[in-house]
Coordinates of C-alpha atoms in Angstrom, one line a residue:
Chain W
X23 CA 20.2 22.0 -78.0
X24 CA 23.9 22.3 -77.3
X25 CA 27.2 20.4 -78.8
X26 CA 27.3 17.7 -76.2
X27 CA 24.1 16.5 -76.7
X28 CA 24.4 17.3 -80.8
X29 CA 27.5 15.0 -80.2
X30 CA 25.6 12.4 -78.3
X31 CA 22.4 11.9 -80.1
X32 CA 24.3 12.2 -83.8
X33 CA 26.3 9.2 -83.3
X34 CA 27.0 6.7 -85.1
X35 CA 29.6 4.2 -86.0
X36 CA 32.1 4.7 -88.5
X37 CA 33.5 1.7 -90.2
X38 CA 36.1 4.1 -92.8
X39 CA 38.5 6.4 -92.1
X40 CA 41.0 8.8 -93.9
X41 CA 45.0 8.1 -93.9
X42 CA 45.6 10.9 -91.5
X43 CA 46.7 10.4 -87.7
X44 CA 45.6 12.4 -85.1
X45 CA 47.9 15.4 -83.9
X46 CA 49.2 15.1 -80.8
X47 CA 47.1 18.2 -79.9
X48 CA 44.1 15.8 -80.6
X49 CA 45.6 13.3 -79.1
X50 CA 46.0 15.0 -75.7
X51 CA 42.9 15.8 -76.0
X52 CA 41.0 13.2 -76.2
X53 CA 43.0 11.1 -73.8
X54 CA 42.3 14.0 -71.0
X55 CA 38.6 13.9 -71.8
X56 CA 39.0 9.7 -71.0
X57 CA 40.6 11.0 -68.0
X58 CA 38.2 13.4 -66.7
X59 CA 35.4 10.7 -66.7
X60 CA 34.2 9.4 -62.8
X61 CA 36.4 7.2 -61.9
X62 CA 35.4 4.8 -58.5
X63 CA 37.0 6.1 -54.9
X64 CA 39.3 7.5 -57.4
X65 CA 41.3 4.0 -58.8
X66 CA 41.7 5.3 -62.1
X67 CA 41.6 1.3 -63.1
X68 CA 42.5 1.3 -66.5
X69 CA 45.2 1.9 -69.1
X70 CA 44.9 3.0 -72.7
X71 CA 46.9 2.2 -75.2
X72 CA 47.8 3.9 -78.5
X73 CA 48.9 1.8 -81.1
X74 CA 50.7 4.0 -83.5
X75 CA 52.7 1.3 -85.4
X76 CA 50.6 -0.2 -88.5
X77 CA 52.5 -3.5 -88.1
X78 CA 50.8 -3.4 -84.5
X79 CA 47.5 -2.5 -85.7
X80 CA 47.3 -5.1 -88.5
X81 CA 48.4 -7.9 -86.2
X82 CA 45.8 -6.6 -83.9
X83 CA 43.4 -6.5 -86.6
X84 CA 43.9 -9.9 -87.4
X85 CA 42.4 -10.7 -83.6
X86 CA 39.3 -8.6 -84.4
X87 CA 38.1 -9.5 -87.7
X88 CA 40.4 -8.2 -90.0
X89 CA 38.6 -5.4 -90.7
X90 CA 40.5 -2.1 -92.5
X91 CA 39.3 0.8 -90.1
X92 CA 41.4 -1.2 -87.1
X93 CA 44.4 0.1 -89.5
X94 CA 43.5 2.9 -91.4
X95 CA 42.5 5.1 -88.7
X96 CA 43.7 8.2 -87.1
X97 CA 44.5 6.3 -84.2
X98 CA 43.3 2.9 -82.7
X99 CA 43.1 3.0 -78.8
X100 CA 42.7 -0.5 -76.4
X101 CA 41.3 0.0 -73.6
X102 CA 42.5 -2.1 -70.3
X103 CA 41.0 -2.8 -67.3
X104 CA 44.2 -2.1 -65.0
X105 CA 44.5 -3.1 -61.7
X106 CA 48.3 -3.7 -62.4
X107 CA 49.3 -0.1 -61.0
X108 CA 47.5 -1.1 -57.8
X109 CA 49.1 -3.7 -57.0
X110 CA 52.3 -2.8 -57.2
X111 CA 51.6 -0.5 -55.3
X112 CA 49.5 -2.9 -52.6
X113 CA 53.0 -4.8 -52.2
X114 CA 54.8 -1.7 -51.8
X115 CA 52.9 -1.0 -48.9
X116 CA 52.8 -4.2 -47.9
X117 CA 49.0 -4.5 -48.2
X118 CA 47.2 -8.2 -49.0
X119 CA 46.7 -7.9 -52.8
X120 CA 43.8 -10.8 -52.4
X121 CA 40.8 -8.2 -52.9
X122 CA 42.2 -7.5 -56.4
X123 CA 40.8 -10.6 -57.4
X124 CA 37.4 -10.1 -56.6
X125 CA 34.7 -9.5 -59.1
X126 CA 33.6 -6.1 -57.4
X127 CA 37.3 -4.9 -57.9
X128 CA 37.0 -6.6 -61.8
X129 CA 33.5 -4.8 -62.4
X130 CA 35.3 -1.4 -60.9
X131 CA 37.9 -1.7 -63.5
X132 CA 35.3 -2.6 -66.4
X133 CA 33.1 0.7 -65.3
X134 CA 35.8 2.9 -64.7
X135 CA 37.9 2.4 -68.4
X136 CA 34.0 2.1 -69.8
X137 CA 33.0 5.1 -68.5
X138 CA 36.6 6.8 -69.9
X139 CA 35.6 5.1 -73.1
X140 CA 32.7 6.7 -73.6
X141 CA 34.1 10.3 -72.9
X142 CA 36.9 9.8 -75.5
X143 CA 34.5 8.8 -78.0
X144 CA 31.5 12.2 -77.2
X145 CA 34.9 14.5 -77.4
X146 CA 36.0 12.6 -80.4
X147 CA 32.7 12.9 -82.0
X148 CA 32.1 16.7 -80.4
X149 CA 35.4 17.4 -82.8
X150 CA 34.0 16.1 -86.0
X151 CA 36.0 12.8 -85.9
X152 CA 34.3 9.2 -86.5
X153 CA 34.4 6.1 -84.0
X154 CA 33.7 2.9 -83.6
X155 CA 34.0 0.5 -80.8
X156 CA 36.2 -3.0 -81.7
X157 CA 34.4 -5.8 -79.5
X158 CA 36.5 -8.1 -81.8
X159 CA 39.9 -8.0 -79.5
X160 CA 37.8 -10.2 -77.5
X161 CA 38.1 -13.3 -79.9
X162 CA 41.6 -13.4 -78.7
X163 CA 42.6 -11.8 -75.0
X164 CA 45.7 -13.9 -75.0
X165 CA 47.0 -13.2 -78.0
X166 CA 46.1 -9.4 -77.5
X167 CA 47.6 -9.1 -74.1
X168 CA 50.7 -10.7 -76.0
X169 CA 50.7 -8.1 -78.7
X170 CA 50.2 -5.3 -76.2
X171 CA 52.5 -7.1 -73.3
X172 CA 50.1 -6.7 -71.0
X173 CA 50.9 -7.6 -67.4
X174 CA 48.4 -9.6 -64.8
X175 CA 45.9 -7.9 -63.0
X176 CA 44.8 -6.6 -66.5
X177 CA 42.7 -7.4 -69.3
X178 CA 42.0 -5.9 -72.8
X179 CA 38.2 -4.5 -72.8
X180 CA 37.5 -3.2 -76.8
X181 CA 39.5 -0.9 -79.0
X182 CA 38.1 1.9 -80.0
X183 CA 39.1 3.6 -83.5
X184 CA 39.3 7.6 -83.5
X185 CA 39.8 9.0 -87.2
X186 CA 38.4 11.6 -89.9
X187 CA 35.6 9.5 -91.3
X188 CA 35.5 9.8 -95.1
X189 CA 31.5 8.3 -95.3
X190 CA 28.7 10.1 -95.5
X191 CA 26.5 11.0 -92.8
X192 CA 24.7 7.8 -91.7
X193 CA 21.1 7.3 -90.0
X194 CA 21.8 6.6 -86.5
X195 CA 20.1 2.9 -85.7
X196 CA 17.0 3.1 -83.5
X197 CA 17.4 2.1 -79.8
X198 CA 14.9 0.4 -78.2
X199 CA 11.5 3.0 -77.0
X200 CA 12.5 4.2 -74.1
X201 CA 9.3 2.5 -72.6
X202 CA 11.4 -1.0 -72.7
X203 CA 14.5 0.5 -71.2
X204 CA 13.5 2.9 -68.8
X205 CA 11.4 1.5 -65.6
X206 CA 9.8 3.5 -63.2
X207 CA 10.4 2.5 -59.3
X208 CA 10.8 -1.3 -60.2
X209 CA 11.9 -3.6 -63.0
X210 CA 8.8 -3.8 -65.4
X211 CA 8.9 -7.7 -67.7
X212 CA 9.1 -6.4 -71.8
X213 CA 5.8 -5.5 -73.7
X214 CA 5.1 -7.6 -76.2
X215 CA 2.9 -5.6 -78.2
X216 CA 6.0 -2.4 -78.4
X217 CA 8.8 -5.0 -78.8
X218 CA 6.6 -6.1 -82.2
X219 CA 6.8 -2.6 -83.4
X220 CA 9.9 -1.8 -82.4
X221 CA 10.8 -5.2 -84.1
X222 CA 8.9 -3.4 -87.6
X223 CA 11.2 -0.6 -87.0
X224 CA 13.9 -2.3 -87.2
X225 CA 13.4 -4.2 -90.1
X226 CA 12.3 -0.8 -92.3
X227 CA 15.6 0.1 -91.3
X228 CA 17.1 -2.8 -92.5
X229 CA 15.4 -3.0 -95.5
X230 CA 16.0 0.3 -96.4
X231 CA 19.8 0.7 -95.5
X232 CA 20.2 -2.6 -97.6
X233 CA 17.8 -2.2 -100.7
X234 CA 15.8 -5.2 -99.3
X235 CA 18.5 -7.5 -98.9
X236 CA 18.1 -7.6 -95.5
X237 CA 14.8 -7.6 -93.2
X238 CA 15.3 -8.9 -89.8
X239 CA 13.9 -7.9 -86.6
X240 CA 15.8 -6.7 -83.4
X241 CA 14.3 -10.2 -81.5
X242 CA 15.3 -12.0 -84.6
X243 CA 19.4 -10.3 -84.9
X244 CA 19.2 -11.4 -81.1
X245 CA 18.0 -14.7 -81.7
X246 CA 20.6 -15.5 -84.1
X247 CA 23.1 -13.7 -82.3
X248 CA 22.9 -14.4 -78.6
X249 CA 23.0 -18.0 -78.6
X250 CA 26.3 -18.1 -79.8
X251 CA 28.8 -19.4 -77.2
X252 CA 31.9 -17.6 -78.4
X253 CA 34.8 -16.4 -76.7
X254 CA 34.4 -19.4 -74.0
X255 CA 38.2 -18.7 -73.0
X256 CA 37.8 -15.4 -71.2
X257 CA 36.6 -17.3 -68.0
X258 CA 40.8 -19.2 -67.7
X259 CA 42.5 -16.2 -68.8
X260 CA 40.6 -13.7 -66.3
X261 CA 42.0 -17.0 -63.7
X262 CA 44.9 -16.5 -65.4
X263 CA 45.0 -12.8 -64.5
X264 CA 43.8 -13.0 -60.9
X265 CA 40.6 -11.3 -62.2
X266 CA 37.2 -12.1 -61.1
X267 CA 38.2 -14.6 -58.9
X268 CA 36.1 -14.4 -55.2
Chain J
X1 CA 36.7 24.4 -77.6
X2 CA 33.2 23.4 -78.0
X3 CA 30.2 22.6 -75.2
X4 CA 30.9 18.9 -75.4
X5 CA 34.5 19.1 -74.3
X6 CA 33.7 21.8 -71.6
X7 CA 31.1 19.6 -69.9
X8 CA 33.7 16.7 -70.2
X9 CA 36.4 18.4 -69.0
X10 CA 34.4 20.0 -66.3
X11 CA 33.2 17.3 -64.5
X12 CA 33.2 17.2 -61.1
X13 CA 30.9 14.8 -58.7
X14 CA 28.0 16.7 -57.1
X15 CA 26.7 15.9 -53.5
X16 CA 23.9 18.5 -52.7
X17 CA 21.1 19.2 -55.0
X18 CA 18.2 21.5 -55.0
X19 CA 15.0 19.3 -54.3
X20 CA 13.5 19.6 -57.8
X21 CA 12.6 17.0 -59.7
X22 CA 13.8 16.7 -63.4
X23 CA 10.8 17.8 -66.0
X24 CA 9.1 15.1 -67.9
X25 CA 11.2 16.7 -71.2
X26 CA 14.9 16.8 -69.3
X27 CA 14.0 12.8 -68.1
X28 CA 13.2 12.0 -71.8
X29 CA 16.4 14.2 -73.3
X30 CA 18.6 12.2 -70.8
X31 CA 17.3 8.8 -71.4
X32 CA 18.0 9.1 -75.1
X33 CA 21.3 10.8 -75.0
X34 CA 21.8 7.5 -73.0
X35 CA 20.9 4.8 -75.3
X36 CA 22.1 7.0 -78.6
X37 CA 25.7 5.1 -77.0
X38 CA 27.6 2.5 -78.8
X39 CA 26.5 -1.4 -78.4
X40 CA 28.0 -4.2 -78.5
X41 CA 26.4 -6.0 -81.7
X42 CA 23.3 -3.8 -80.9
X43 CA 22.3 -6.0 -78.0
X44 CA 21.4 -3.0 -75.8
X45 CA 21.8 -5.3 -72.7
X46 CA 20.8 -2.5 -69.5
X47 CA 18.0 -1.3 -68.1
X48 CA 17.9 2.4 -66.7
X49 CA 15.4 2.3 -63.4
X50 CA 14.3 6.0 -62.2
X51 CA 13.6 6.3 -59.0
X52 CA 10.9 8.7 -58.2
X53 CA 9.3 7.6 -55.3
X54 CA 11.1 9.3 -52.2
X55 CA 10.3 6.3 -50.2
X56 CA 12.2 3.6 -52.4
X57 CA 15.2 6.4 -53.0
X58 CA 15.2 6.2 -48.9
X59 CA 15.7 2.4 -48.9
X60 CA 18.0 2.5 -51.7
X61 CA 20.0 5.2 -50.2
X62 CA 20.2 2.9 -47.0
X63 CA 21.9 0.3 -48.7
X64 CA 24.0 2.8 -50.3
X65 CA 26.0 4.5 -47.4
X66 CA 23.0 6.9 -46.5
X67 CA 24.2 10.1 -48.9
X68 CA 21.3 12.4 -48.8
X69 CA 22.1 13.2 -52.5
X70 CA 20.7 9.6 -53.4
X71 CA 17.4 10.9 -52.0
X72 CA 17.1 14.4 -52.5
X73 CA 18.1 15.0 -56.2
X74 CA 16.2 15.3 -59.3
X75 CA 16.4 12.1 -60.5
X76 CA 18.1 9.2 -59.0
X77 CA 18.6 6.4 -61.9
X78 CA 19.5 2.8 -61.1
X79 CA 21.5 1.2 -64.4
X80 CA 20.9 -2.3 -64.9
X81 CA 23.3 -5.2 -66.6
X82 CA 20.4 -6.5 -68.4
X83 CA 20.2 -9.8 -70.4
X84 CA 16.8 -11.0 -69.4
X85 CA 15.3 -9.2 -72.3
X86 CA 17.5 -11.4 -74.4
X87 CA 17.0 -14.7 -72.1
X88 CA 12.8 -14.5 -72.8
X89 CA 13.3 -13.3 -76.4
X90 CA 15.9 -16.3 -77.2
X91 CA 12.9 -18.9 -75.2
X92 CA 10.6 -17.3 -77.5
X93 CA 12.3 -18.8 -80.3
X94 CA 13.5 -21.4 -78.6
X95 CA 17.2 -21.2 -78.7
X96 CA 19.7 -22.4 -76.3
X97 CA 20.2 -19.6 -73.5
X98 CA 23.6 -21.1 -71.7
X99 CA 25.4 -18.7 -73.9
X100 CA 24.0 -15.7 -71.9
X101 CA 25.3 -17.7 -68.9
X102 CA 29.3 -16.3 -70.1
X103 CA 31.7 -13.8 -68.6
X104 CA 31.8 -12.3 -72.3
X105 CA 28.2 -11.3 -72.5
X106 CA 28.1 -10.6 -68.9
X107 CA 31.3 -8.4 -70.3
X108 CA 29.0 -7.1 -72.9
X109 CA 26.2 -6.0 -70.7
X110 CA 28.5 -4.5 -68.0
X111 CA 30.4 -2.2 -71.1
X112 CA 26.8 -1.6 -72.8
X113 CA 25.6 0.0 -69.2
X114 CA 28.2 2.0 -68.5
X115 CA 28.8 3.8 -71.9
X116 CA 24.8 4.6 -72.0
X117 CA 25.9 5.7 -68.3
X118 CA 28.5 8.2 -69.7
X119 CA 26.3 9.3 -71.7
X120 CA 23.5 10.5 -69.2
X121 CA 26.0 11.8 -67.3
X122 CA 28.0 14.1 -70.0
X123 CA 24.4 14.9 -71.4
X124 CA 23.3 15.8 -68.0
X125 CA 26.5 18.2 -67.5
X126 CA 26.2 19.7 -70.5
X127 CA 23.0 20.8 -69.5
X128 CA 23.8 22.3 -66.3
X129 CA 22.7 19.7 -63.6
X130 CA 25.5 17.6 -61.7
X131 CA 25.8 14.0 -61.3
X132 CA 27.7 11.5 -59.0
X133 CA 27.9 8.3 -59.8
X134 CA 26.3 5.9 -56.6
X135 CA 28.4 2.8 -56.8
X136 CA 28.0 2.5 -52.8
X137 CA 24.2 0.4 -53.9
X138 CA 26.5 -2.5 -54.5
X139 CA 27.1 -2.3 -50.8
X140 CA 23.9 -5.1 -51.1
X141 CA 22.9 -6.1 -54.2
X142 CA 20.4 -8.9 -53.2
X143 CA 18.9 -6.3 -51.5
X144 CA 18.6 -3.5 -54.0
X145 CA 17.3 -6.5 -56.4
X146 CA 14.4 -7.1 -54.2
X147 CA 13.6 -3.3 -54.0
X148 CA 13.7 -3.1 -58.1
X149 CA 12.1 -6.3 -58.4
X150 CA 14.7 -7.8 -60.9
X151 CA 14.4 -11.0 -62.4
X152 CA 17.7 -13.1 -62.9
X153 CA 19.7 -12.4 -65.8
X154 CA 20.2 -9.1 -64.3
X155 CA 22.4 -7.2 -61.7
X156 CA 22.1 -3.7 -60.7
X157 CA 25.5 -1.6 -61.6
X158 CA 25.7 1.5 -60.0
X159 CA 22.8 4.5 -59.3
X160 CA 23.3 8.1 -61.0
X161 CA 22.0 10.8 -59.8
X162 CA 21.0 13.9 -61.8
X163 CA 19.9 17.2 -60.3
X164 CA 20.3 20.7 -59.9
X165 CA 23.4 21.6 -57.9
X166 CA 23.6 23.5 -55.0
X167 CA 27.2 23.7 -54.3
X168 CA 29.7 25.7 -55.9
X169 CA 31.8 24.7 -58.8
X170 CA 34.3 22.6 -57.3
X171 CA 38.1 22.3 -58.7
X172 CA 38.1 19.2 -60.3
X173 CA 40.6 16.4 -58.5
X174 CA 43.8 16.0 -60.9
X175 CA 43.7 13.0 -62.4
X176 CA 46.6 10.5 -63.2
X177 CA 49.5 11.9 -65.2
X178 CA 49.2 10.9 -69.2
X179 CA 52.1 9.6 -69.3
X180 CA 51.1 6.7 -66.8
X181 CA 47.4 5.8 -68.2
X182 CA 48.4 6.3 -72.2
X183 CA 51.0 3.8 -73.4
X184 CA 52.1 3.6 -76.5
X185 CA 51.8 0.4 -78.8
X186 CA 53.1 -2.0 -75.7
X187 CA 52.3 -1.3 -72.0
X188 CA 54.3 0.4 -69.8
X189 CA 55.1 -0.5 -65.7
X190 CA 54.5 2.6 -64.1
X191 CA 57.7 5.4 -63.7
X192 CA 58.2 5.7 -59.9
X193 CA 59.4 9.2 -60.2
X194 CA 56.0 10.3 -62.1
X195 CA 54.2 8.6 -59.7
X196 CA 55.9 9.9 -56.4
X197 CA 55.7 13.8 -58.1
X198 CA 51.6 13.2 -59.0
X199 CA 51.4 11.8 -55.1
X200 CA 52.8 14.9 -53.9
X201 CA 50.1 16.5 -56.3
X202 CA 47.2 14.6 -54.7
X203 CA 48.4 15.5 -51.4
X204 CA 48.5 19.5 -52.0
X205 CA 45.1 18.8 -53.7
X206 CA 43.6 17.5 -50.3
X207 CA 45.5 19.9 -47.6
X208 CA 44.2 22.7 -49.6
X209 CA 40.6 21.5 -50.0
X210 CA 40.3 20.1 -46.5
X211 CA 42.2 23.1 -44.9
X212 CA 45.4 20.7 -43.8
X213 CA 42.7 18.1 -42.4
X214 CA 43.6 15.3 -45.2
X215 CA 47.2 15.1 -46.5
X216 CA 47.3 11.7 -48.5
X217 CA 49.2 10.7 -52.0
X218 CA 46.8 8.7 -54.3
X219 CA 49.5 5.5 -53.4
X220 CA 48.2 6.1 -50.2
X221 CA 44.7 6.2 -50.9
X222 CA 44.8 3.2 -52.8
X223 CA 47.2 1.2 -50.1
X224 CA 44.6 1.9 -47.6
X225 CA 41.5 1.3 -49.9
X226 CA 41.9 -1.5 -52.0
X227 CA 43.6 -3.8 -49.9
X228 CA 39.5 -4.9 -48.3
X229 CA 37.8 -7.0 -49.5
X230 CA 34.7 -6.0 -49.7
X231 CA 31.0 -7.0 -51.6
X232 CA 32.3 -10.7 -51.6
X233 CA 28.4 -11.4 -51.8
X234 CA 28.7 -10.4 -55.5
X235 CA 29.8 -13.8 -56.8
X236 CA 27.3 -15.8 -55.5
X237 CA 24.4 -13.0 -56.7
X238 CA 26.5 -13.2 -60.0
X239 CA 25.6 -17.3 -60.0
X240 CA 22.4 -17.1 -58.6
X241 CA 21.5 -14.6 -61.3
X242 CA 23.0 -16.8 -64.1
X243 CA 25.0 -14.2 -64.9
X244 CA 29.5 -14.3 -65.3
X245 CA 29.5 -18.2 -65.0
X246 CA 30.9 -19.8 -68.0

């Protein structure tokens, strides 16, 4: 087809990466491709930050599940929802800073550094580098925005880890048919009937990727998953931020 | 450098597009490229509605500031923080939903949308159409709801639409320095004198694209933008949908 979508539809996650950091060539790069991403009425509402110290990283890592690609990467990025830089600059001009706190200004920020995200990781990709998104800085915000001395009116969002990737080639996972996730005019309720096959899919996939130690279903992993009340502390330290307030 | 980069770095938002609609092949290409994107713990928590009747783009484009590229494009998609897949799957087998009920999954599904999002978009790019991100249908999201039909445990993000361009290629707007989005291992407060040089920047930027009609820095911009409060309606919709509560 072309790179971009080679790059798109050939992802997957890496979970190992070589000892090797990125140039600052790379680095450049990839943090102008974040950059070029839409962006709404132009706020820009999010920071990134590069940790380049291991000290850092393993501390961080500690947050997020201790895994090993947090530190052995080419470089781990954090991505912030920011709306910091806007209001100092509200107060400068002597503007009311309350809208800041609203949740349509909070869901800007979340879009907009999502949105940069996901352009970092298709150039990262596009370049022959592995990624993988780290949800796991959520299972400590406080302590993250400690590490990273982050200011209020911002909030740490997900890493995301940029490296050479030294596995082989995995099978991406299969999404959902399309038929479940795209609706045509109006919002049409799940088919049973392809959510049970998709459900088989998924647990072929399982079973081969694991040598039969592990068949579950998509509706099952949810099941398990999503009824999980974790992180319950994001709700008084987005309070604590003035995020998501009114 | 390669096709992906190009089409990242190239972006700019298109607002006039041929009126031709998207083949059944390009729709299919551009939903996939969207859900090949990272996911939180595989939850795949949006829904992508395509608009293709002219009559619901109309009232959607009502509620979205009028912009006749909402109606006359080649696709217009509406993407959809979408949990109530999950809710009716974790009822099924009958686990406690209040989890679903948190800002972290409502976190989740916001992130999960917008990086499948990204991934239309550069996808789309790449492939010659242009794109412009329609966050204006938050202008009125009870009422955008009732057009999709959504069911709670949902909340419609932002529209995209995808079509063949008519205008020509724009320059795209300089974006924030690097210097002040990219920090490195601790955050940064923003350097005055970077700031006050990119202002001067953003202000050539506009006298020369609106011919001396708009001279405004990006402070500027922001000072006079993001001190309203505006879509205040979204909290309540966000507790009436069970959604951001906990």
């Amino acid at each position: 087809m072309n790179q971009a979508i080679d790059a798109i539809l050939g992802h997957y996650s890496v979970r190992k990466f070589e000892d090797k950091s990125l140039t600052e060539e790379e680095l450049s790069l990839l943090i102008k491709s974040a950059q070029a991403a839409s962006t709404s009425s132009f706020v820009q509402a999010y920071s990134i930050i590069g940790i380049t110290d291991k000290e850092v990283r393993k501390q961080i890592s500690l947050v997020a599940g201790n895994q090993p690609y947090t530190v052995q990467t080419g470089q781990l990025f954090i991505f912030v929802a920011d709306l910091a830089r806007h209001h100092a600059i509200l107060e400068e001009f002597q503007v009311d800073t309350e809208a800041l706190e609203t949740s349509e200004k909070w869901l800007v920020s979340v879009i907009d550094a999502a949105l940069a995200a996901q352009n970092m990781a298709i150039a990262a990709e596009s370049l022959g580098f592995g990624i993988c998104y780290i949800g796991g800085i959520r299972n400590n915000v406080e302590q993250i925005s400690k590490i990273l001395d982050l200011p209020p009116y911002t909030m740490p969002l997900f890493g995301l880890t940029v490296g050479h990737p030294v596995v082989d080639k995995e099978k991406a996972k299969p999404r959902l048919p399309q038929s479940l996730v795209y609706h045509e005019n109006t919002y049409q309720k799940t088919n049973p009937t392809i959510l049970a096959d998709y459900d088989e899919q998924i647990k072929m996939y399982y079973n081969e990727r694991t040598a039969g130690k592990r068949i579950e279903g998509w509706s099952e992993q949810m099941a398990r998953g999503l009824g999980q009340k974790n992180r319950l502390d994001l709700k008084a330290f987005l309070e604590k931020q003035h995020l998501n307030q009114k």
